[in-house]
Amino acid sequence: MRRGSVEAALRRRRSPARLWVGVSALIVCTIWLWSSSAGLALASYKAQDVDVNKLWRTADSNGWRASSAPRSYWPPPPTESETNGYLRVRCNGGLNQQRTAICNAVVAARIMNATLVLPELDTNSFWHDESGFVGIYDVPHFIKTLKYDVHIVMSVPEITTNGKTKKLKAHQIRPPRDAPLAWYTTVALEKMKNYGAIYLTPFSHRLAEDINDAELQRLRCRVNYHALRFKPHIMKASSEIVNKLRSEGHFMSIHLRFEMDMLAFAGCVDIFTAQEQKILIKYRKENFAEKELVYRERRLIGKCPLTPEEVGLILRAMGFDNTTRIYLASGELFGGKRFMKPFKSMFPHLENHSSVGPAKLEENTRGLAGSAVDYMVCLLSDIFMPTYDGPSNFANNLMGHRLYYGFRTTVTPNRKALAPIFMDREDGRTTGFEERLRQVMFNSHFGGPHKRTHPESFYTNSWPECFCQMNPRKHADECPPDNIYEVLENQFQSQQSEEGTEEVKATNRTDSTSQTEELMI
């Protein structure tokens, strides 16, 4: 056969094969396009189908309820004669950073078999507020609630030896950040046994959050959600605000983190005037480590706080209308009225702890107390929305507390997913803007139980350790018996009786050791 005839035959044979390949490719592409569009349509349908009015209710608990009671044998704290010494801590930072430090201090005292001295709050450097622990928290309630866990005293005691009475001096230590439990049971405990008392300062983020001991994690919850109760005047002020807001229906609280310190920390300065940028840059140099930050890069990875206008656009896209009542928890907003104006035009019913309630309320809401009132109002609101949950202890702790307090609805914007949508809008590309916002915002658990994933904090999500199920599939999820606190009380009373006997014996002892001499000032 001639060469031309052979090539023609081959072409005839290849044509059906090529046709089949082409048809197959067309089918695959068609299926892919259909599935993609169907997926988008389904997602769109879901976003549009969400009834925003349902968000005023609590999230679905899926059969879980809060419970931080011990699940296994939990012995009482050591008696005065058995304690390894006294633990003092100085909690630094804002109100909620101090709150987590208090929880960590209780856990540290527990694992060291130590007596905890009432934690000190570094109120002056940040708040210029000298009220301290006793001015913010209900101390008798704190001590009583934790009596099964740690022994707490108001101050390091005085010791009498050779007829002289002097106060025990605590040996000062700077603990490492996120120290493991082993550091406390070795390094810190050794110093405590040597000196009788240790003073850990500063004490912020000085105990690792990831502890492979569910009972210790539950202890953190008992401290955070049961023992730490604000003083009556703070609770009263918070209650008055909540009652007034709720008298007109549901209300939402928003933690608007658009303040100078956070903006400077985040490095998000390009949206401000030249003079405002100078202020932010100066503040950053004076307060934070030097680091080159590019605004666009920071924004794309979700590191910039949402602007008030962006918050308003999100809420409007979700379906909230201009009758929505909003309580704003925030410090002084940077940039002033021009940033708030678009938000207020969309949602005019805005309040804060200065604008709502009786005139005398402002006297009770300064410094740490003001932050405490904001915390309680946000905790009790029907919906809570943090605009910056990165290093914001206020937002993170509140999300955890609301989860524990009956899975109360929390709307958490995914700033990384939202950033390109807002940046497109700024560049004039507004097609499908609100629909894109809805796609992001309704892809959320809204405060329901969910697995904790890094970098989510234990204080933001204590599920499942501090929750249980009445009809569990796994034994580990079973709720503790109803009489668990009766059992703990019996153990505690038994120990108290033994301690009384020991105290009688101790009065006949004399202390003349050289070690005691070293403990004196």
Short mmCIF file of C-alpha atoms in Angstrom, two decimals:
data_model
loop_
_atom_site.label_atom_id
_atom_site.label_comp_id
_atom_site.label_asym_id
_atom_site.label_seq_id
_atom_site.Cartn_x
_atom_site.Cartn_y
_atom_site.Cartn_z
CA MET A 1 0.00 0.00 0.00
CA ARG A 2 1.26 3.43 -0.77
CA ARG A 3 2.34 5.69 2.02
CA GLY A 4 -0.49 8.18 1.36
CA SER A 5 -3.09 5.40 1.58
CA VAL A 6 -1.63 4.18 4.90
CA GLU A 7 -1.74 7.66 6.44
CA ALA A 8 -5.32 8.11 5.26
CA ALA A 9 -6.33 4.81 6.84
CA LEU A 10 -4.65 5.72 10.10
CA ARG A 11 -6.42 9.08 10.13
CA ARG A 12 -9.75 7.31 9.61
CA ARG A 13 -9.01 5.00 12.55
CA ARG A 14 -7.88 7.87 14.82
CA SER A 15 -10.88 10.07 14.10
CA PRO A 16 -13.38 8.04 16.19
CA ALA A 17 -10.82 7.87 19.03
CA ARG A 18 -10.21 11.62 18.92
CA LEU A 19 -13.92 12.21 18.75
CA TRP A 20 -14.46 10.00 21.80
CA VAL A 21 -11.72 11.81 23.73
CA GLY A 22 -13.26 15.15 22.82
CA VAL A 23 -16.74 13.99 23.82
CA SER A 24 -15.41 12.61 27.09
CA ALA A 25 -13.65 15.87 27.88
CA LEU A 26 -16.81 17.78 27.05
CA ILE A 27 -18.84 15.54 29.37
CA VAL A 28 -16.31 15.90 32.22
CA CYS A 29 -16.23 19.68 31.84
CA THR A 30 -20.00 19.83 31.68
CA ILE A 31 -20.34 17.75 34.83
CA TRP A 32 -17.69 19.86 36.60
CA LEU A 33 -19.38 23.11 35.59
CA TRP A 34 -22.79 21.77 36.58
CA SER A 35 -21.57 20.54 39.96
CA SER A 36 -19.75 23.80 40.60
CA SER A 37 -22.75 25.91 39.68
CA ALA A 38 -25.01 23.56 41.61
CA GLY A 39 -22.74 23.88 44.62
CA LEU A 40 -22.79 27.65 44.33
CA ALA A 41 -26.53 27.62 43.88
CA LEU A 42 -26.92 25.36 46.89
CA ALA A 43 -24.63 27.57 48.99
CA SER A 44 -26.50 30.62 47.77
CA TYR A 45 -29.80 29.00 48.63
CA LYS A 46 -28.55 28.17 52.12
CA ALA A 47 -27.33 31.70 52.72
CA GLN A 48 -30.57 33.22 51.50
CA ASP A 49 -32.65 30.63 53.31
CA VAL A 50 -31.23 31.43 56.77
CA ASP A 51 -33.84 33.17 58.90
CA VAL A 52 -31.85 35.86 60.67
CA ASN A 53 -34.56 36.07 63.34
CA LYS A 54 -33.50 32.60 64.53
CA LEU A 55 -30.12 34.01 65.52
CA TRP A 56 -31.79 35.81 68.42
CA ARG A 57 -32.22 32.38 70.01
CA THR A 58 -29.45 30.26 71.49
CA ALA A 59 -27.52 27.94 69.18
CA ASP A 60 -28.34 24.23 68.91
CA SER A 61 -26.72 22.40 71.83
CA ASN A 62 -26.94 18.93 70.19
CA GLY A 63 -27.70 17.48 73.61
CA TRP A 64 -24.72 19.02 75.43
CA ARG A 65 -24.84 21.10 78.60
CA ALA A 66 -22.20 22.89 80.63
CA SER A 67 -20.66 20.99 83.52
CA SER A 68 -17.29 21.66 85.11
CA ALA A 69 -17.75 19.40 88.15
CA PRO A 70 -15.08 16.70 88.64
CA ARG A 71 -15.76 13.40 86.87
CA SER A 72 -13.39 11.34 89.00
CA TYR A 73 -12.08 11.27 92.57
CA TRP A 74 -11.09 14.82 93.50
CA PRO A 75 -9.37 15.05 96.89
CA PRO A 76 -9.71 18.19 99.01
CA PRO A 77 -6.85 20.72 98.99
CA PRO A 78 -4.06 20.17 101.53
CA THR A 79 -4.49 21.29 105.12
CA GLU A 80 -2.34 24.07 106.56
CA SER A 81 0.02 21.45 107.95
CA GLU A 82 0.26 19.63 104.61
CA THR A 83 0.68 22.54 102.20
CA ASN A 84 4.00 22.86 100.37
CA GLY A 85 3.95 26.63 100.81
CA TYR A 86 2.30 29.81 99.57
CA LEU A 87 1.83 30.96 95.98
CA ARG A 88 1.62 34.67 95.16
CA VAL A 89 1.00 35.91 91.61
CA ARG A 90 0.71 39.34 90.00
CA CYS A 91 -1.69 39.27 87.06
CA ASN A 92 -0.84 41.86 84.41
CA GLY A 93 -2.71 43.18 81.36
CA GLY A 94 -6.37 44.04 80.85
CA LEU A 95 -9.31 42.66 82.79
CA ASN A 96 -9.67 39.45 80.77
CA GLN A 97 -5.97 38.76 80.47
CA GLN A 98 -5.92 38.97 84.26
CA ARG A 99 -8.96 36.70 84.41
CA THR A 100 -7.18 33.89 82.57
CA ALA A 101 -4.14 34.45 84.78
CA ILE A 102 -6.29 33.94 87.88
CA CYS A 103 -7.57 30.64 86.44
CA ASN A 104 -3.99 29.56 85.76
CA ALA A 105 -2.91 30.55 89.27
CA VAL A 106 -5.56 28.30 90.82
CA VAL A 107 -4.44 25.37 88.65
CA ALA A 108 -0.80 26.04 89.54
CA ALA A 109 -1.60 26.09 93.25
CA ARG A 110 -3.56 22.86 92.92
CA ILE A 111 -0.82 20.86 91.20
CA MET A 112 1.81 22.18 93.64
CA ASN A 113 -0.29 21.37 96.73
CA ALA A 114 0.15 25.01 97.66
CA THR A 115 -1.95 27.62 99.43
CA LEU A 116 -2.95 30.40 97.04
CA VAL A 117 -2.64 33.97 98.18
CA LEU A 118 -5.46 36.10 96.73
CA PRO A 119 -4.13 37.06 93.25
CA GLU A 120 -2.90 40.62 92.74
CA LEU A 121 -4.16 42.65 89.77
CA ASP A 122 -1.75 45.03 88.07
CA THR A 123 -4.40 47.75 87.90
CA ASN A 124 -2.26 50.86 87.95
CA SER A 125 -0.02 50.53 84.88
CA PHE A 126 -2.82 49.80 82.40
CA TRP A 127 -5.99 51.20 83.94
CA HIS A 128 -4.68 53.76 86.46
CA ASP A 129 -7.10 52.03 88.80
CA GLU A 130 -6.19 50.91 92.31
CA SER A 131 -9.32 48.85 93.02
CA GLY A 132 -7.56 45.50 92.64
CA PHE A 133 -9.10 42.06 93.11
CA VAL A 134 -11.17 43.07 96.14
CA GLY A 135 -12.61 46.05 94.25
CA ILE A 136 -13.68 44.04 91.20
CA TYR A 137 -14.52 40.50 92.33
CA ASP A 138 -16.66 39.06 95.11
CA VAL A 139 -13.87 37.66 97.32
CA PRO A 140 -15.98 35.60 99.78
CA HIS A 141 -17.75 33.95 96.83
CA PHE A 142 -14.40 33.24 95.14
CA ILE A 143 -12.97 31.53 98.22
CA LYS A 144 -16.14 29.59 99.02
CA THR A 145 -16.66 28.33 95.45
CA LEU A 146 -13.11 26.95 95.27
CA LYS A 147 -12.94 25.47 98.77
CA TYR A 148 -12.92 21.92 97.33
CA ASP A 149 -10.03 22.82 95.01
CA VAL A 150 -7.50 25.12 96.69
CA HIS A 151 -6.99 26.77 100.03
CA ILE A 152 -6.97 30.57 99.59
CA VAL A 153 -5.74 33.23 102.01
CA MET A 154 -5.77 37.01 101.79
CA SER A 155 -2.03 37.44 102.35
CA VAL A 156 1.17 35.60 103.15
CA PRO A 157 1.04 34.81 106.87
CA GLU A 158 3.28 35.92 109.68
CA ILE A 159 5.43 33.37 111.45
CA THR A 160 6.55 33.49 115.05
CA THR A 161 9.88 32.03 116.03
CA ASN A 162 12.04 32.65 119.07
CA GLY A 163 9.43 35.09 120.30
CA LYS A 164 9.62 37.29 117.17
CA THR A 165 6.86 37.71 114.60
CA LYS A 166 7.73 38.54 111.02
CA LYS A 167 5.99 38.18 107.67
CA LEU A 168 7.03 35.33 105.41
CA LYS A 169 8.94 36.67 102.43
CA ALA A 170 8.03 35.19 99.04
CA HIS A 171 10.91 34.38 96.69
CA GLN A 172 10.32 36.18 93.37
CA ILE A 173 10.46 34.19 90.11
CA ARG A 174 9.71 35.17 86.51
CA PRO A 175 8.00 32.08 85.06
CA PRO A 176 8.53 31.19 81.39
CA ARG A 177 5.69 31.92 78.98
CA ASP A 178 3.28 29.00 78.51
CA ALA A 179 5.22 26.94 81.03
CA PRO A 180 4.27 23.24 81.16
CA LEU A 181 2.88 21.63 84.30
CA ALA A 182 6.29 20.03 84.86
CA TRP A 183 7.89 23.44 85.42
CA TYR A 184 5.57 24.09 88.36
CA THR A 185 6.03 20.65 89.90
CA THR A 186 9.83 20.85 89.66
CA VAL A 187 11.47 24.29 89.42
CA ALA A 188 8.74 26.34 91.12
CA LEU A 189 7.95 23.69 93.72
CA GLU A 190 11.60 23.33 94.71
CA LYS A 191 11.86 27.09 95.34
CA MET A 192 8.60 27.03 97.30
CA LYS A 193 9.87 24.28 99.58
CA ASN A 194 13.13 26.16 100.10
CA TYR A 195 11.58 29.55 100.88
CA GLY A 196 8.07 28.69 102.05
CA ALA A 197 6.52 31.07 99.54
CA ILE A 198 7.12 32.16 95.94
CA TYR A 199 5.97 35.23 94.02
CA LEU A 200 5.41 34.73 90.29
CA THR A 201 5.51 37.99 88.35
CA PRO A 202 4.50 38.83 85.71
CA PHE A 203 1.82 36.17 85.52
CA SER A 204 0.14 36.48 82.14
CA HIS A 205 0.07 33.42 79.84
CA ARG A 206 2.48 31.64 82.18
CA LEU A 207 0.79 28.24 82.08
CA ALA A 208 0.28 26.20 78.92
CA GLU A 209 -3.34 26.10 77.72
CA ASP A 210 -3.08 22.60 76.30
CA ILE A 211 -3.06 20.41 79.40
CA ASN A 212 -3.54 16.69 78.94
CA ASP A 213 -5.65 16.46 82.08
CA ALA A 214 -9.39 17.00 81.70
CA GLU A 215 -9.90 17.49 85.44
CA LEU A 216 -7.46 20.41 85.54
CA GLN A 217 -9.16 21.92 82.51
CA ARG A 218 -12.48 21.62 84.31
CA LEU A 219 -10.92 23.38 87.28
CA ARG A 220 -10.14 26.31 84.97
CA CYS A 221 -13.83 26.42 84.04
CA ARG A 222 -14.93 26.34 87.69
CA VAL A 223 -12.74 29.36 88.34
CA ASN A 224 -13.69 31.25 85.19
CA TYR A 225 -17.42 30.63 85.05
CA HIS A 226 -18.36 30.07 88.70
CA ALA A 227 -15.83 31.49 91.15
CA LEU A 228 -15.03 34.79 89.40
CA ARG A 229 -18.15 36.82 90.10
CA PHE A 230 -18.04 40.62 89.95
CA LYS A 231 -18.90 42.70 92.99
CA PRO A 232 -22.57 43.61 93.63
CA HIS A 233 -22.33 47.20 92.36
CA ILE A 234 -20.93 45.99 89.02
CA MET A 235 -23.59 43.29 88.70
CA LYS A 236 -26.29 45.84 89.56
CA ALA A 237 -25.05 48.35 86.96
CA SER A 238 -24.88 45.60 84.31
CA SER A 239 -28.35 44.37 85.19
CA GLU A 240 -29.84 47.86 84.85
CA ILE A 241 -28.37 48.25 81.37
CA VAL A 242 -29.52 44.81 80.21
CA ASN A 243 -33.04 45.32 81.60
CA LYS A 244 -33.39 48.67 79.85
CA LEU A 245 -32.13 47.31 76.53
CA ARG A 246 -34.27 44.19 76.72
CA SER A 247 -37.39 46.13 77.70
CA GLU A 248 -37.63 47.11 74.03
CA GLY A 249 -36.92 43.64 72.66
CA HIS A 250 -33.81 41.73 71.61
CA PHE A 251 -30.43 43.43 71.54
CA MET A 252 -27.03 42.68 70.08
CA SER A 253 -23.66 43.54 71.60
CA ILE A 254 -20.59 44.32 69.50
CA HIS A 255 -17.01 44.51 70.69
CA LEU A 256 -15.76 47.19 68.32
CA ARG A 257 -11.99 46.81 68.54
CA PHE A 258 -11.10 49.88 66.51
CA GLU A 259 -8.84 51.52 69.06
CA MET A 260 -5.38 53.02 68.78
CA ASP A 261 -3.49 50.23 70.55
CA MET A 262 -5.03 47.45 68.44
CA LEU A 263 -4.65 49.32 65.15
CA ALA A 264 -1.02 50.08 65.94
CA PHE A 265 -0.37 46.48 66.99
CA ALA A 266 -1.97 45.15 63.80
CA GLY A 267 -0.05 47.60 61.62
CA CYS A 268 -3.19 48.64 59.76
CA VAL A 269 -2.57 52.36 59.21
CA ASP A 270 -3.10 53.08 55.49
CA ILE A 271 -6.78 54.04 55.80
CA PHE A 272 -5.94 56.96 58.09
CA THR A 273 -4.78 60.51 57.44
CA ALA A 274 -1.05 61.31 57.40
CA GLN A 275 -1.26 62.81 60.88
CA GLU A 276 -3.17 59.82 62.25
CA GLN A 277 -0.63 57.46 60.70
CA LYS A 278 2.17 59.29 62.51
CA ILE A 279 0.34 58.80 65.81
CA LEU A 280 -0.15 55.07 65.19
CA ILE A 281 3.42 54.50 64.03
CA LYS A 282 4.78 56.37 67.05
CA TYR A 283 2.58 54.33 69.40
CA ARG A 284 3.74 51.11 67.77
CA LYS A 285 7.43 51.98 68.11
CA GLU A 286 6.97 52.82 71.78
CA ASN A 287 4.93 49.76 72.73
CA PHE A 288 5.61 46.87 70.35
CA ALA A 289 8.55 45.03 68.86
CA GLU A 290 9.93 46.49 65.66
CA LYS A 291 8.61 44.68 62.61
CA GLU A 292 7.95 45.65 59.02
CA LEU A 293 4.24 45.41 58.33
CA VAL A 294 2.63 45.87 54.91
CA TYR A 295 -1.00 46.95 55.17
CA ARG A 296 -2.32 45.03 52.15
CA GLU A 297 -0.56 41.84 53.23
CA ARG A 298 -1.84 42.19 56.80
CA ARG A 299 -5.37 42.74 55.61
CA LEU A 300 -5.38 39.79 53.22
CA ILE A 301 -4.46 37.40 56.04
CA GLY A 302 -7.17 38.83 58.30
CA LYS A 303 -4.96 40.75 60.71
CA CYS A 304 -6.73 44.11 60.41
CA PRO A 305 -9.70 44.91 62.70
CA LEU A 306 -12.95 45.50 60.86
CA THR A 307 -13.91 49.15 60.45
CA PRO A 308 -17.27 50.29 61.88
CA GLU A 309 -18.61 50.66 58.31
CA GLU A 310 -17.56 47.10 57.42
CA VAL A 311 -19.37 45.82 60.52
CA GLY A 312 -22.51 47.65 59.41
CA LEU A 313 -22.29 46.25 55.88
CA ILE A 314 -21.90 42.71 57.25
CA LEU A 315 -24.94 43.02 59.50
CA ARG A 316 -27.04 44.53 56.74
CA ALA A 317 -26.05 41.76 54.31
CA MET A 318 -27.03 39.17 56.93
CA GLY A 319 -30.52 40.64 57.11
CA PHE A 320 -30.44 42.80 60.25
CA ASP A 321 -32.39 46.03 59.67
CA ASN A 322 -32.07 49.55 61.02
CA THR A 323 -34.34 48.81 63.99
CA THR A 324 -31.71 46.49 65.51
CA ARG A 325 -30.65 47.61 68.97
CA ILE A 326 -26.88 47.44 69.45
CA TYR A 327 -24.75 47.82 72.56
CA LEU A 328 -21.17 48.87 71.77
CA ALA A 329 -18.41 47.67 74.06
CA SER A 330 -15.25 49.54 73.17
CA GLY A 331 -12.72 52.07 74.26
CA GLU A 332 -12.20 55.35 72.46
CA LEU A 333 -12.47 54.72 68.72
CA PHE A 334 -9.51 55.97 66.71
CA GLY A 335 -10.35 58.34 63.89
CA GLY A 336 -13.42 59.71 65.62
CA LYS A 337 -16.84 60.39 64.18
CA ARG A 338 -15.97 59.99 60.50
CA PHE A 339 -15.53 56.22 60.94
CA MET A 340 -18.69 55.86 63.01
CA LYS A 341 -20.92 57.96 60.75
CA PRO A 342 -21.57 55.26 58.07
CA PHE A 343 -22.28 52.67 60.78
CA LYS A 344 -24.70 54.93 62.63
CA SER A 345 -26.54 55.74 59.39
CA MET A 346 -27.19 52.01 58.91
CA PHE A 347 -27.89 51.19 62.57
CA PRO A 348 -28.97 54.28 64.51
CA HIS A 349 -30.02 52.47 67.71
CA LEU A 350 -26.58 52.38 69.33
CA GLU A 351 -25.87 52.44 73.08
CA ASN A 352 -22.92 52.05 75.44
CA HIS A 353 -22.55 52.01 79.21
CA SER A 354 -22.37 55.80 79.30
CA SER A 355 -25.52 56.44 77.26
CA VAL A 356 -27.91 53.93 78.78
CA GLY A 357 -29.15 53.70 82.35
CA PRO A 358 -29.33 56.34 85.11
CA ALA A 359 -26.86 59.23 85.22
CA LYS A 360 -25.15 57.86 88.33
CA LEU A 361 -24.21 54.73 86.37
CA GLU A 362 -21.13 56.40 84.91
CA GLU A 363 -19.65 56.72 88.41
CA ASN A 364 -19.62 52.93 88.70
CA THR A 365 -18.17 52.18 85.26
CA ARG A 366 -14.65 53.57 85.28
CA GLY A 367 -11.41 51.66 84.82
CA LEU A 368 -11.61 47.93 85.43
CA ALA A 369 -15.22 48.26 86.58
CA GLY A 370 -16.18 49.76 83.20
CA SER A 371 -14.64 46.81 81.39
CA ALA A 372 -16.44 44.47 83.80
CA VAL A 373 -19.82 46.10 83.05
CA ASP A 374 -19.17 45.79 79.30
CA TYR A 375 -18.26 42.14 79.84
CA MET A 376 -21.49 41.34 81.68
CA VAL A 377 -23.73 43.17 79.20
CA CYS A 378 -22.06 41.34 76.29
CA LEU A 379 -22.38 38.03 78.13
CA LEU A 380 -26.13 38.54 78.63
CA SER A 381 -26.90 39.96 75.18
CA ASP A 382 -28.93 37.88 72.73
CA ILE A 383 -26.21 38.06 70.08
CA PHE A 384 -22.54 38.93 70.49
CA MET A 385 -20.22 39.94 67.66
CA PRO A 386 -16.47 40.45 68.12
CA THR A 387 -14.84 42.46 65.36
CA TYR A 388 -11.33 41.35 66.28
CA ASP A 389 -10.80 38.04 68.06
CA GLY A 390 -7.04 37.77 67.43
CA PRO A 391 -5.12 38.80 70.54
CA SER A 392 -8.30 40.26 72.08
CA ASN A 393 -8.73 38.57 75.47
CA PHE A 394 -12.08 40.33 75.95
CA ALA A 395 -13.60 38.80 72.80
CA ASN A 396 -12.00 35.37 73.25
CA ASN A 397 -13.10 34.99 76.88
CA LEU A 398 -16.60 36.18 76.09
CA MET A 399 -17.03 33.67 73.28
CA GLY A 400 -16.02 30.91 75.68
CA HIS A 401 -18.28 32.19 78.45
CA ARG A 402 -21.27 32.48 76.12
CA LEU A 403 -20.65 28.93 74.88
CA TYR A 404 -20.66 27.76 78.51
CA TYR A 405 -23.63 29.95 79.38
CA GLY A 406 -26.10 28.00 77.25
CA PHE A 407 -24.61 28.23 73.72
CA ARG A 408 -25.64 31.86 73.29
CA THR A 409 -25.41 33.08 69.70
CA THR A 410 -22.07 34.51 68.66
CA VAL A 411 -21.49 35.94 65.18
CA THR A 412 -17.79 35.60 64.38
CA PRO A 413 -16.62 37.27 61.15
CA ASN A 414 -13.90 35.44 59.25
CA ARG A 415 -11.75 38.48 58.47
CA LYS A 416 -9.44 36.57 56.14
CA ALA A 417 -12.36 35.41 53.99
CA LEU A 418 -14.01 38.84 54.11
CA ALA A 419 -10.89 40.85 53.20
CA PRO A 420 -10.92 40.26 49.39
CA ILE A 421 -14.64 41.06 49.27
CA PHE A 422 -14.16 44.45 50.92
CA MET A 423 -11.02 45.16 48.89
CA ASP A 424 -12.94 44.45 45.65
CA ARG A 425 -15.61 46.90 46.80
CA GLU A 426 -12.99 49.58 47.42
CA ASP A 427 -11.71 49.04 43.88
CA GLY A 428 -15.23 49.44 42.44
CA ARG A 429 -16.00 45.74 41.91
CA THR A 430 -19.33 45.43 43.70
CA THR A 431 -21.11 42.70 41.71
CA GLY A 432 -22.59 40.17 44.15
CA PHE A 433 -21.12 42.05 47.12
CA GLU A 434 -23.84 41.28 49.68
CA GLU A 435 -24.26 37.71 48.46
CA ARG A 436 -20.53 37.11 48.90
CA LEU A 437 -20.73 38.51 52.44
CA ARG A 438 -23.63 36.17 53.23
CA GLN A 439 -21.69 33.16 51.91
CA VAL A 440 -18.93 33.87 54.42
CA MET A 441 -21.06 34.91 57.38
CA PHE A 442 -23.52 32.02 57.30
CA ASN A 443 -20.72 29.46 57.15
CA SER A 444 -20.48 29.50 60.95
CA HIS A 445 -21.48 27.50 64.02
CA PHE A 446 -22.96 30.64 65.69
CA GLY A 447 -21.92 29.57 69.18
CA GLY A 448 -22.86 25.90 69.07
CA PRO A 449 -20.57 23.09 70.33
CA HIS A 450 -17.64 22.51 68.00
CA LYS A 451 -14.21 20.96 68.09
CA ARG A 452 -11.42 23.23 69.28
CA THR A 453 -8.76 23.67 66.61
CA HIS A 454 -5.48 25.56 66.72
CA PRO A 455 -5.06 28.47 67.34
CA GLU A 456 -8.43 28.59 69.14
CA SER A 457 -7.90 29.07 72.86
CA PHE A 458 -9.27 26.81 75.59
CA TYR A 459 -10.74 29.95 77.12
CA THR A 460 -12.60 30.55 73.85
CA ASN A 461 -13.85 26.98 73.54
CA SER A 462 -13.78 24.62 76.51
CA TRP A 463 -15.80 21.94 74.67
CA PRO A 464 -15.86 19.05 75.35
CA GLU A 465 -13.95 19.09 78.66
CA CYS A 466 -16.39 21.42 80.44
CA PHE A 467 -19.56 19.94 78.95
CA CYS A 468 -21.44 16.66 79.24
CA GLN A 469 -24.37 14.78 77.70
CA MET A 470 -27.36 13.35 79.51
CA ASN A 471 -27.60 10.49 77.00
CA PRO A 472 -24.01 10.04 75.90
CA ARG A 473 -22.67 7.72 73.26
CA LYS A 474 -19.30 7.61 75.02
CA HIS A 475 -18.68 7.11 78.74
CA ALA A 476 -16.28 10.07 78.79
CA ASP A 477 -19.14 12.41 77.82
CA GLU A 478 -21.45 11.27 80.61
CA CYS A 479 -22.65 13.91 83.08
CA PRO A 480 -21.44 13.60 86.69
CA PRO A 481 -23.91 12.39 89.34
CA ASP A 482 -26.32 14.95 90.75
CA ASN A 483 -24.86 14.58 94.25
CA ILE A 484 -21.24 15.27 93.22
CA TYR A 485 -21.02 18.40 95.36
CA GLU A 486 -22.46 16.56 98.34
CA VAL A 487 -19.67 14.02 97.94
CA LEU A 488 -17.08 16.80 97.73
CA GLU A 489 -18.55 18.49 100.80
CA ASN A 490 -18.31 15.27 102.81
CA GLN A 491 -14.67 14.86 101.76
CA PHE A 492 -14.00 18.47 102.67
CA GLN A 493 -15.67 18.21 106.10
CA SER A 494 -13.75 15.03 106.85
CA GLN A 495 -10.49 16.78 106.03
CA GLN A 496 -11.47 19.81 108.15
CA SER A 497 -11.96 17.53 111.15
CA GLU A 498 -8.51 16.05 110.66
CA GLU A 499 -7.03 19.51 110.29
CA GLY A 500 -8.58 20.58 113.59
CA THR A 501 -6.83 17.71 115.34
CA GLU A 502 -3.52 18.63 113.70
CA GLU A 503 -3.85 22.27 114.82
CA VAL A 504 -4.19 21.20 118.46
CA LYS A 505 -1.00 19.16 118.14
CA ALA A 506 0.80 21.99 116.36
CA THR A 507 0.35 24.41 119.27
CA ASN A 508 2.68 22.26 121.37
CA ARG A 509 5.47 22.30 118.81
CA THR A 510 8.44 24.68 118.75
CA ASP A 511 10.16 25.77 115.57
CA SER A 512 13.91 26.25 115.87
CA THR A 513 15.20 25.00 112.53
CA SER A 514 17.63 26.98 110.45
CA GLN A 515 15.25 26.69 107.48
CA THR A 516 12.63 28.73 109.33
CA GLU A 517 15.26 31.39 110.00
CA GLU A 518 15.75 31.73 106.25
CA LEU A 519 12.02 32.34 105.76
CA MET A 520 12.03 35.46 107.90
CA ILE A 521 12.54 39.02 106.61
#
